[in-house]
Coordinates of C-alpha atoms in Angstrom, one line a residue:
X1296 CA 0.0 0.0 0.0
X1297 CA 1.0 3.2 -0.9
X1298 CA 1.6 5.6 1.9
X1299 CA 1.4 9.3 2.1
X1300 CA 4.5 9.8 3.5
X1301 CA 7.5 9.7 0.9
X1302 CA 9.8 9.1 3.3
X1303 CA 10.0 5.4 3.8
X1304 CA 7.5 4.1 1.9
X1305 CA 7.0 1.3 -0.4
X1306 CA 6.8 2.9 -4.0
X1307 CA 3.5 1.8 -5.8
X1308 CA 4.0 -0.4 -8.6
X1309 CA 1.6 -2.4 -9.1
X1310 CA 1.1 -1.0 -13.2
X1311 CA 5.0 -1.4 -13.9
X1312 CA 4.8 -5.1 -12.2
X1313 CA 1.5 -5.7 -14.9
X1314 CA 3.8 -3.9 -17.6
X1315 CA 6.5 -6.2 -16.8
X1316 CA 4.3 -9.3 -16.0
X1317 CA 2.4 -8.7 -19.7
X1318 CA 5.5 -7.4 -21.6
X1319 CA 7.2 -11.4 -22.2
X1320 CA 7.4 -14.8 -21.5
X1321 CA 9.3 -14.9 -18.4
X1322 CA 9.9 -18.7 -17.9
X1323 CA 11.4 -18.9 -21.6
X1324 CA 13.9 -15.4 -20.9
X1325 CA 14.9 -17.5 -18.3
X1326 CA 15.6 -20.7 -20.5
X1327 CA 17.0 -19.3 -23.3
X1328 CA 18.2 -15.4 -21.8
X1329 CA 15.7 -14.3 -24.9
X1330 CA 13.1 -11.8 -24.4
X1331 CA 9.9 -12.6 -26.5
X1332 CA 6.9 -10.3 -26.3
X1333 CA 4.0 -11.2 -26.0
X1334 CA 1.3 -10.8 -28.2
X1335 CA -0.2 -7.3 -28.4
X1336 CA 2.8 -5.9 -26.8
X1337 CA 3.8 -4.7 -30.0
X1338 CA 2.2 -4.9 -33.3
X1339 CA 4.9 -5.0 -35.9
X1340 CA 6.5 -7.9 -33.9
X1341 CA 3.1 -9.5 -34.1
X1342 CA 2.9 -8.6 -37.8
X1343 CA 6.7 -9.6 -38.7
X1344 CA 5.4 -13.7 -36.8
X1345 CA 2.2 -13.5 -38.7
X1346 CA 4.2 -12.9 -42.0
X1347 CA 6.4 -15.9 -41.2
X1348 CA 3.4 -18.4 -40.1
X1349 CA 2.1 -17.4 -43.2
X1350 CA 5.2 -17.8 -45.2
X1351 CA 5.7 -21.3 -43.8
X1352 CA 1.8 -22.4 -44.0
X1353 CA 2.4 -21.9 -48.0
X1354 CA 5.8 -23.4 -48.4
X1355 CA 4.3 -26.6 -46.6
X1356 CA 1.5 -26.5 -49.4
X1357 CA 3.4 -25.8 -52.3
X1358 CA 5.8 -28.7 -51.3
X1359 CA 2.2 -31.2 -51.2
X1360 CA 1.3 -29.5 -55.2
X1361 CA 5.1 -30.4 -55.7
X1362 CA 4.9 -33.6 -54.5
X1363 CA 1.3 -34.5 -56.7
X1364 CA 2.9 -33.1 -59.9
X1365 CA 5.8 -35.4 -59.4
X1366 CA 4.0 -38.1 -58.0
X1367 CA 6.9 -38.8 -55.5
X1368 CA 5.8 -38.5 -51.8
X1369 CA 9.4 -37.8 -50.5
X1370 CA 9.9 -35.1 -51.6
X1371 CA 11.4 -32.9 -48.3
X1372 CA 13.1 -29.8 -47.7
X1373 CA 16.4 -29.5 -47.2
X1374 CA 19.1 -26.8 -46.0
X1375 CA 19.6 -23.9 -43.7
X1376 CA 20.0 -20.5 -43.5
X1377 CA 19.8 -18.6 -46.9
X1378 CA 19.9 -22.2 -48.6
X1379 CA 16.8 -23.5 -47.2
X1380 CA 13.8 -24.9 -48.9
X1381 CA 16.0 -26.8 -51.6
X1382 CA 13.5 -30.3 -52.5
X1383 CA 15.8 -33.2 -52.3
X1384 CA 14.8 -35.5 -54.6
X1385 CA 16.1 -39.2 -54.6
X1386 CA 17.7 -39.9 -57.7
X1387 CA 16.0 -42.6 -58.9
X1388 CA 12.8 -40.9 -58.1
X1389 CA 13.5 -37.9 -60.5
X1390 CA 10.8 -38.1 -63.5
X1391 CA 12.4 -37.7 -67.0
X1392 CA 10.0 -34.9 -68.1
X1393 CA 11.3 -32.9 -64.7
X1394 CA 9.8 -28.8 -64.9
X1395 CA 11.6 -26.8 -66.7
X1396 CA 11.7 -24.2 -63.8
X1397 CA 13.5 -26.7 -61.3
X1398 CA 16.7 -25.5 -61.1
X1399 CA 19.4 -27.7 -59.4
X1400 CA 21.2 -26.0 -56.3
X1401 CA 22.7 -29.0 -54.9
X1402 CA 23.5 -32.4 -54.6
X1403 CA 24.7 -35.4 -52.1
X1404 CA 25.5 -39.4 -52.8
X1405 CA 21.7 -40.6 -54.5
X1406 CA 20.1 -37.3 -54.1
X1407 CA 19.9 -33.6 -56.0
X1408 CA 18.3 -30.9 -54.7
X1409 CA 16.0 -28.3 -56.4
X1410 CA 15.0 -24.6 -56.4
X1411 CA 12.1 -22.8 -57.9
X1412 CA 11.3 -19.2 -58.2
X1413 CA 8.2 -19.7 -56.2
X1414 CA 10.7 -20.8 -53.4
X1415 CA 13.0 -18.4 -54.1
X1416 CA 10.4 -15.8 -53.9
X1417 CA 8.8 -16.8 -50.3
X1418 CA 12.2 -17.6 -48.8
X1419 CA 13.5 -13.8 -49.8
X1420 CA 10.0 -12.9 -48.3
X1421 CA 10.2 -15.0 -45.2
X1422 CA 14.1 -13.7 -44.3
X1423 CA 12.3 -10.2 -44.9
X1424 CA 9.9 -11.0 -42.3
X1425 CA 12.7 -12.5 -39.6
X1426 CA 14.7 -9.7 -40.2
X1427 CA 11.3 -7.7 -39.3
X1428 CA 10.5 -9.8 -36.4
X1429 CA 14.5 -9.6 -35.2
X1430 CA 14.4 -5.6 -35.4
X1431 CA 11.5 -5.4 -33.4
X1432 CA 12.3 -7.2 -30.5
X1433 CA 15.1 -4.9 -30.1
X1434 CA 13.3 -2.3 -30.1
X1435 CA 10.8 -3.8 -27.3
X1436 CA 13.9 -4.9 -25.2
X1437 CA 15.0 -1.3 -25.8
X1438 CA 12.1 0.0 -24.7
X1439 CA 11.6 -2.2 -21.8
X1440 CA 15.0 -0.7 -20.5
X1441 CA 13.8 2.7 -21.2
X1442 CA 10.5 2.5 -19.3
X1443 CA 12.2 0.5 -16.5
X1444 CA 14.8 3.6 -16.5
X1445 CA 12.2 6.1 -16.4
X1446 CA 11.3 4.4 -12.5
X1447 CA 14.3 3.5 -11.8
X1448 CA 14.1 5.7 -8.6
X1449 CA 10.8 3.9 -7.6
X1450 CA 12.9 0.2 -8.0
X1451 CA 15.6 1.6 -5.9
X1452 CA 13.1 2.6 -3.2
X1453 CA 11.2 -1.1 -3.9
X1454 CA 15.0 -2.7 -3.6
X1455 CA 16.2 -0.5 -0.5
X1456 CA 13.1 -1.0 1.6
X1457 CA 12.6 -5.0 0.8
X1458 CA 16.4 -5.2 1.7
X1459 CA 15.0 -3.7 5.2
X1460 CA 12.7 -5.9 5.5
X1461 CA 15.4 -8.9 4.9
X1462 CA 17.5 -7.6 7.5
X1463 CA 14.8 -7.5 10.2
X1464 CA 12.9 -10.9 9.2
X1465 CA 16.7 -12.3 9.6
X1466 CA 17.4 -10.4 12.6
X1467 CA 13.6 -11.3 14.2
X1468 CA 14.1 -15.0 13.3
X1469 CA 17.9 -15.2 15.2
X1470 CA 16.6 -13.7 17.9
X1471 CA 13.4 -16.3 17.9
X1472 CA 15.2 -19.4 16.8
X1473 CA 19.3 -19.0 18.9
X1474 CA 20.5 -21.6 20.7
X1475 CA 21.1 -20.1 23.9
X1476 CA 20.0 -17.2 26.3
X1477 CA 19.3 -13.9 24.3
X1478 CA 19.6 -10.4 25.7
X1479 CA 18.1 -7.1 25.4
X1480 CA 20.9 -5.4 24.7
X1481 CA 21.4 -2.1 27.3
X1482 CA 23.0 1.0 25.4
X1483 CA 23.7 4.4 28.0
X1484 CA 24.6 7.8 26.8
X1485 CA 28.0 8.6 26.4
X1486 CA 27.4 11.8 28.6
X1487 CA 27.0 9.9 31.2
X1488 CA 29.8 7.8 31.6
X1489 CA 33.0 6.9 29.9
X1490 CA 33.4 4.6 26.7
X1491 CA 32.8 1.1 27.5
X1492 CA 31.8 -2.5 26.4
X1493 CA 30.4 -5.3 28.8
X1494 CA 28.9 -8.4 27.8
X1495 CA 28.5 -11.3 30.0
X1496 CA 28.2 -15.1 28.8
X1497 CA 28.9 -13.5 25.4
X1498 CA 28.7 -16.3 22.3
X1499 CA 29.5 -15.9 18.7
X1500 CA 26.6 -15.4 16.7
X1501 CA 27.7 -17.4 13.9
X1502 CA 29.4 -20.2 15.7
X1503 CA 26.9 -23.3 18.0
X1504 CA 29.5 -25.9 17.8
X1505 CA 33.4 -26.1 18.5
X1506 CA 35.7 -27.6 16.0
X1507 CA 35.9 -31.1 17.9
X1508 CA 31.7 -30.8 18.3
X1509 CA 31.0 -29.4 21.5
X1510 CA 29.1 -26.6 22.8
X1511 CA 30.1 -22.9 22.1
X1512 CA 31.6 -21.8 25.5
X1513 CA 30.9 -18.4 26.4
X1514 CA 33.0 -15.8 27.6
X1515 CA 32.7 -12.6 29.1
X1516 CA 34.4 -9.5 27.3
X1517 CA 34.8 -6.0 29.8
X1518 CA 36.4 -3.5 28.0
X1519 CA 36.8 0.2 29.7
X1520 CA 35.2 -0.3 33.2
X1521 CA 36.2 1.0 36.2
X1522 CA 38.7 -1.9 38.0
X1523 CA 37.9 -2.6 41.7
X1524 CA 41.6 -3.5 42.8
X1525 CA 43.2 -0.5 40.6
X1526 CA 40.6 2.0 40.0
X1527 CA 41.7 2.3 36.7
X1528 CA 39.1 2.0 33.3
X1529 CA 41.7 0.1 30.8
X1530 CA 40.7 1.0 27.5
X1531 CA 42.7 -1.9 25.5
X1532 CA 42.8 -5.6 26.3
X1533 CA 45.8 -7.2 25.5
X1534 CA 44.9 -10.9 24.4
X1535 CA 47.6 -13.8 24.6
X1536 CA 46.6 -17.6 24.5
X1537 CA 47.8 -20.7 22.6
X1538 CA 47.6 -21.2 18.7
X1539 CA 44.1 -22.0 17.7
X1540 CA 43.0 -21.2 21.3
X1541 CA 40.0 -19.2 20.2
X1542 CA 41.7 -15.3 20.2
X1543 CA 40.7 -14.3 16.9
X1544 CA 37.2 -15.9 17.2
X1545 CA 36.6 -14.3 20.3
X1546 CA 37.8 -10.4 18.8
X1547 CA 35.3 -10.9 15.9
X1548 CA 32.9 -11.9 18.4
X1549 CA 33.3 -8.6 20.0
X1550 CA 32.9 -6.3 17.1
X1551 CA 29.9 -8.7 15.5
X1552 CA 27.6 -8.5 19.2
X1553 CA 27.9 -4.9 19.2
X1554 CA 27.0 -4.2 15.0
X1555 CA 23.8 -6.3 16.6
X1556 CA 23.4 -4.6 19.5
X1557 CA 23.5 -1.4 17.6
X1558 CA 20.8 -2.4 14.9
X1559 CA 18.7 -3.3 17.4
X1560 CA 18.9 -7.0 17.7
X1561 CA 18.8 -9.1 20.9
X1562 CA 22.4 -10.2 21.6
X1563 CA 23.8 -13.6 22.3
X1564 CA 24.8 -13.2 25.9
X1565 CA 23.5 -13.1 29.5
X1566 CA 23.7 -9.1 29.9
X1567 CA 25.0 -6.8 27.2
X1568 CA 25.9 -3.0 28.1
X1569 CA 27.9 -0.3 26.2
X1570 CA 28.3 3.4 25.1
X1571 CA 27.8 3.9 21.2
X1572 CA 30.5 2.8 19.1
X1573 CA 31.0 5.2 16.0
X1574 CA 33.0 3.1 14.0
X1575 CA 34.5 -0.6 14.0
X1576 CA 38.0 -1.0 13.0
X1577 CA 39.7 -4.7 12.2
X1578 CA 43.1 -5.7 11.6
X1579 CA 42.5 -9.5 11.1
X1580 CA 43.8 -11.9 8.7
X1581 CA 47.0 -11.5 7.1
X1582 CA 47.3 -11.3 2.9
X1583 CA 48.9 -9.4 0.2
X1584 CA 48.4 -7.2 -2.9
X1585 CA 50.1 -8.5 -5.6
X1586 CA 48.6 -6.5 -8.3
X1587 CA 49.5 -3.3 -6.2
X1588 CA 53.1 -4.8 -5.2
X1589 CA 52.3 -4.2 -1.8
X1590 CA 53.6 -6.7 0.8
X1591 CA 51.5 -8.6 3.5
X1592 CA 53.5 -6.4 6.0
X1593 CA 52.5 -3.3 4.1
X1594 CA 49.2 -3.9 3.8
X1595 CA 49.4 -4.6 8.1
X1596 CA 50.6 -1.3 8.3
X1597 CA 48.2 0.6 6.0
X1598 CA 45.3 -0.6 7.8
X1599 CA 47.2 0.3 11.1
X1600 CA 47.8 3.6 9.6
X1601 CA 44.4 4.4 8.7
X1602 CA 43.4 3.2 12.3
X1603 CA 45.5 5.3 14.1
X1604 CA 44.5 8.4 11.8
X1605 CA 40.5 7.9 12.5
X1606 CA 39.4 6.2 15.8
X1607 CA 38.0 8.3 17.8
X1608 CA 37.4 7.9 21.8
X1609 CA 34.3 6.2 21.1
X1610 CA 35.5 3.6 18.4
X1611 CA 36.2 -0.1 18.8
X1612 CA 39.5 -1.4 17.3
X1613 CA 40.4 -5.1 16.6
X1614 CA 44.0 -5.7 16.4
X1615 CA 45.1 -9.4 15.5
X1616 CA 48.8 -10.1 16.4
X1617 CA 50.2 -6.9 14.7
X1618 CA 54.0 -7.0 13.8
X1619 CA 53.9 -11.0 12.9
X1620 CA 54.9 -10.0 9.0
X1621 CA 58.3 -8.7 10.0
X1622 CA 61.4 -8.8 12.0
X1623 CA 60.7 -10.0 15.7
X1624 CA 62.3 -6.8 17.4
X1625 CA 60.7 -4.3 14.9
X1626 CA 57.4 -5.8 15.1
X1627 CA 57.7 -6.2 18.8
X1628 CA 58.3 -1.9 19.1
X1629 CA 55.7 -1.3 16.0
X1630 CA 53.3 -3.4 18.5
X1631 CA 54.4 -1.9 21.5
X1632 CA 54.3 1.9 19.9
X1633 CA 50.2 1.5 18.6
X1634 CA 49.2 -0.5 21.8
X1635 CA 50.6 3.0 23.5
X1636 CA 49.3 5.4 20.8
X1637 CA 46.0 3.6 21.5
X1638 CA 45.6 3.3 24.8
X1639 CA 46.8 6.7 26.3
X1640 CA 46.3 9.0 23.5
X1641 CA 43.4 7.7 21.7
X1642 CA 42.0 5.8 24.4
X1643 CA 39.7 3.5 22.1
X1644 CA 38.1 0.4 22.9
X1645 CA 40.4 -2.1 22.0
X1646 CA 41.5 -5.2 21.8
X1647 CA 45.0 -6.2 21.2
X1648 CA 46.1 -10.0 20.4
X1649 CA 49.9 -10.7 20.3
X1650 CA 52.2 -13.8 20.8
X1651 CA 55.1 -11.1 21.7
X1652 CA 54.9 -12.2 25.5
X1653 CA 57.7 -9.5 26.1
X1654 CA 54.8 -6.6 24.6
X1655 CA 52.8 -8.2 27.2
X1656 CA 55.9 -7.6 29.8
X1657 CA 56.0 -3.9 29.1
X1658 CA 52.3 -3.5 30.1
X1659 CA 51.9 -5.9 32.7
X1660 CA 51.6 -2.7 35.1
X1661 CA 49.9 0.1 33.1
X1662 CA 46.6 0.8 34.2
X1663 CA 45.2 1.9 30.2
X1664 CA 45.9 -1.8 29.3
X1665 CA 44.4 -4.9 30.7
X1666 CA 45.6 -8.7 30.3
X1667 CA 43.4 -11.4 29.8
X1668 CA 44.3 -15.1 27.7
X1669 CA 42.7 -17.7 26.3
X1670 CA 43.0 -20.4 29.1
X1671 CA 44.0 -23.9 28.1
X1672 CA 45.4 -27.4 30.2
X1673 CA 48.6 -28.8 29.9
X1674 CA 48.8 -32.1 31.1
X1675 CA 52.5 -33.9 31.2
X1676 CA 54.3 -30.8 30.8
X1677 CA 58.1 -31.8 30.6
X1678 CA 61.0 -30.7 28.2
X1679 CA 59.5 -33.4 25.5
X1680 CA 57.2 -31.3 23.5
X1681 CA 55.8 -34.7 22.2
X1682 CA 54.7 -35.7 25.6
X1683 CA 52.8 -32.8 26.3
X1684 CA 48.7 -32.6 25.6
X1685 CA 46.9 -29.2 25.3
X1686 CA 43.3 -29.2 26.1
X1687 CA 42.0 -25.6 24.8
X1688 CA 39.7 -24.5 27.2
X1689 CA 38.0 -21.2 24.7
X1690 CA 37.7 -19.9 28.4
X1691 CA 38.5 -15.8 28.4
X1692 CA 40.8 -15.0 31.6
X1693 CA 42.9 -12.6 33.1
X1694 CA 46.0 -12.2 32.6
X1695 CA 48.6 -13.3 30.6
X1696 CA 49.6 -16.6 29.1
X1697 CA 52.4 -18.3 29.9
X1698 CA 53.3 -19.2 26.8
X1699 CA 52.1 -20.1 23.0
X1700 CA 52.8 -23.8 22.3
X1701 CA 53.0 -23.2 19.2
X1702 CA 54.8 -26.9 18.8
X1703 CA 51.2 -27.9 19.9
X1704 CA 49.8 -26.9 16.6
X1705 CA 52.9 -28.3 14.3
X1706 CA 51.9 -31.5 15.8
X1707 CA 48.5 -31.5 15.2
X1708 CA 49.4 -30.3 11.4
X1709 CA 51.7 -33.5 11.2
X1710 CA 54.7 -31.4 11.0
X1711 CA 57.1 -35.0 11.1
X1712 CA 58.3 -35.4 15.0
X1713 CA 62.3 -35.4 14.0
X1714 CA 61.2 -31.3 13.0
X1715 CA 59.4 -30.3 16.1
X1716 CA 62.4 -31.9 18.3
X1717 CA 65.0 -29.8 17.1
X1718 CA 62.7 -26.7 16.8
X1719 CA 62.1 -26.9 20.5
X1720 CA 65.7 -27.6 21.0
X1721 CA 66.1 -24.3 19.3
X1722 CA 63.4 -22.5 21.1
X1723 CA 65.1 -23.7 24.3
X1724 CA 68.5 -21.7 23.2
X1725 CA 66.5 -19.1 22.1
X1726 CA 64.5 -18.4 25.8
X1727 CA 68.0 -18.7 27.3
X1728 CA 69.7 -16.0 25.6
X1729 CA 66.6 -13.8 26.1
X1730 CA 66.5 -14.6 29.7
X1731 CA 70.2 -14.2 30.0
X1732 CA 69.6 -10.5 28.4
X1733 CA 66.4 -9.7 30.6
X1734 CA 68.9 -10.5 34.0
X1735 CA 71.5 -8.6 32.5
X1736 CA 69.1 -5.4 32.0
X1737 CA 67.2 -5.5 35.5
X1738 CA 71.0 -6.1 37.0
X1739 CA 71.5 -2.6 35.5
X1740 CA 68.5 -1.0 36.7
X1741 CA 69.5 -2.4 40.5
X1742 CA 72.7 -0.7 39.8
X1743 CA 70.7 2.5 39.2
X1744 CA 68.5 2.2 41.8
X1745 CA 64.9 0.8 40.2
X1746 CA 62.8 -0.6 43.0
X1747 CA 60.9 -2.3 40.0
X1748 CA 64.0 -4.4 39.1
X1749 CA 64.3 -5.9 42.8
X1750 CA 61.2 -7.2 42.5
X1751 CA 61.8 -8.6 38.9
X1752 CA 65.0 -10.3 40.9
X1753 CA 63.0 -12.0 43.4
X1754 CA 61.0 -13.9 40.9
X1755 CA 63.5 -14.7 39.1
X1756 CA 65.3 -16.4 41.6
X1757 CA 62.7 -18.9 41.9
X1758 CA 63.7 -19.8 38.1
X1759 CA 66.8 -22.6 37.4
X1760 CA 68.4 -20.6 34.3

């Protein structure tokens, strides 16, 4: 129905649906991609068939007077295209006293074929005709466009509102049909409080099942609230966890629950609360631009770039393990430098995920960045990678983890056994020479009097180096 209010109404098109509905045959455009009209749509298409039906109706009977005068019933007629309508005649059925106005056109092995100016004559007449019938249905498909141009401002309004209607059937039905408590979700004005994001019990709204089949387990996400122990409101999470522990799933879950909770949509969580966000950044995934000859790197650092330049205080950022396409000291301080940038300038929602555990160091004690890691169980933890097993737990927790076991997932990509054992001989060398550096630096801030670095020292003595 029509309404009298252009703003947001259906357009009514009821006589362009008729035109459109009258105008072919839409079952064979579909078949064959042609448009035919349909009769009355257009009389010189309906004059150019009639002239061809015609046509054809006396070719058939002059073919039966041919075949009477000749007194050979098979007669038929043969060829394509301009060539068509030659009467092949077996050979041994050709009379002796054959017309004179039969004029041979061609022949094949027991057969000639004949022409007559009678045939001649209706075949230039029915090519006429198809050439007629061919010119008009151009011009019908022409004008078909031309009227369906002339509204093309009604369509769009017909094509923009059913999309709206899509989008909230699809959002009515998830928030009817979810497995799993729904929320209303709570939004408060920015006014009143500072930038945050809570959700509680959150699940992805995509994802019912785990890779190895079980339930989704929730997680709760607190992003920007006011800490109890530190009255501080960390704006940035920085997230740590194994490989395939469930980081990147749970940042997309993030910035997916509140695009629903801004549209209006019930929320896949216990309790969902936030301040507006104006805009959702990502950084996920990792890939190049060949045609561009830009590098995977480069195209990390665009996007970065382009962060940096336009989140606001009230944006939401997703950063997924930054600095992995380069050098491990340069992307450890590229890291480090936009985890600062946006944290205690920008002061964005964010959250941050990063196997650099010595980024995770650095802002173990800032109070504008939180830790929090996707938990896992280690059972038979020993110096033999092999005999370890990793449980991933897809639990969210504070604080940092430990460490990536990374060898975890070689083994379960079949990376062959002799590999992993001298990698994590390697890695072994490797967390040495780090630790080795790390004493060495806190034995110089001792010398210069940091109270931090005696602290550092007492843990470390409970480590065999």
């Amino acid at each position: 129905v029509k309404s009298k209010n252009p703003v947001g109404c259906f357009p009514d098109l009821k006589a362009e649906l008729e035109r459109w509905d009258s105008a072919f045959d839409h079952n064979v455009a579909r078949r064959t991609g042609v448009v035919n009209p349909r009769t009355g749509f257009d009389s010189d298409y309906d004059k150019a068939l009639a002239d061809i039906s015609e046509i054809e109706e006396n070719l058939r009977q002059y073919l039966e007077k041919q075949r009477k005068r000749l007194g050979v019933r098979a007669v038929m007629y043969w060829g394509a295209g301009k060539n068509r309508y030659q009467m092949e005649i077996a050979e041994t059925a050709v009379p002796q006293d054959l017309p004179d106005e039969y004029i041979m056109k061609s022949s094949r092995k027991g057969y000639k074929r004949y022409w007559t100016k009678d045939i001649e004559k209706m075949l230039n007449d029915i090519i006429n005709a198809e050439e007629r019938r061919d010119a008009a249905q151009k011009d019908c498909m022409k004008r078909l466009f031309y009227d369906f141009d002339k509204s093309r401002k009604d369509w769009q309004t017909a094509v923009e509102c059913i999309a709206v209607l899509d989008v909230l059937l699809c959002l009515a039905c998830y928030s009817q049909g979810c497995d799993g408590p729904l929320c209303r979700p709570e939004i408060l004005l920015p006014e009143n409080t500072s930038p945050f994001l809570e959700l509680k019990s959150s699940r992805h709204p995509c994802i019912t099942k785990t890779y190895f089949g079980d339930d989704f387990i929730p997680n709760d996400i607190i992003i920007g609230l006011e800490d109890e122990k530190t009255n501080s409101r960390a704006t940035c999470v920085l997230v740590t966890g194994p490989n395939m522990g469930g980081k990147s799933t749970l940042m997309r879950q993030a910035g997916l629950l509140v695009i629903m909770a801004q549209l209006g949509c019930y929320v896949p969580a216990e309790s969902c609360r936030l301040t507006p966000v104006d805009r959702v950044f990502t950084r996920l995934g990792a890939s190049d631009r060949i045609m561009s000859g830009e590098s995977t790197f480069f195209v990390e650092l665009s996007e970065t770039s382009s962060i940096l330049q336009h989140a606001t205080q009230h944006s939401l950022v997703l950063m997924d393990e930054l600095g992995r396409g380069t050098a491990t000291f340069d992307g450890t301080a590229i890291a480090s430098a936009v985890v600062k940038e946006l944290s205690e300038n920008i002061k964005c929602r964010t959250m941050f995920s990063t196997h650099y555990h010595s980024l995770v160091e650095d802002y173990s004690h800032s109070l504008s960045v939180r830790l929090g890691h996707m938990a896992c169980m280690v059972e038979n933890e020993c110096e033999d990678p092999s005999q370890e097993t990793i449980t991933f737990l897809y639990k969210f927790v504070k604080g940092a983890c430990p460490k990536s076991y990374g060898f975890n997932a070689a083994r379960l990509a079949d990376i062959p056994e002799e590999v992993i054992q001298k990698g994590h001989k390697k890695a072994k060398e490797f967390e040495k020479a780090v630790l080795s550096m790390k004493v060495f630096r806190n034995l110089c801030w001792i010398a210069e009097g940091a109270l931090a670095a005696r602290d550092y020292l007492d843990k470390l003595s409970l480590l065999h180096v």
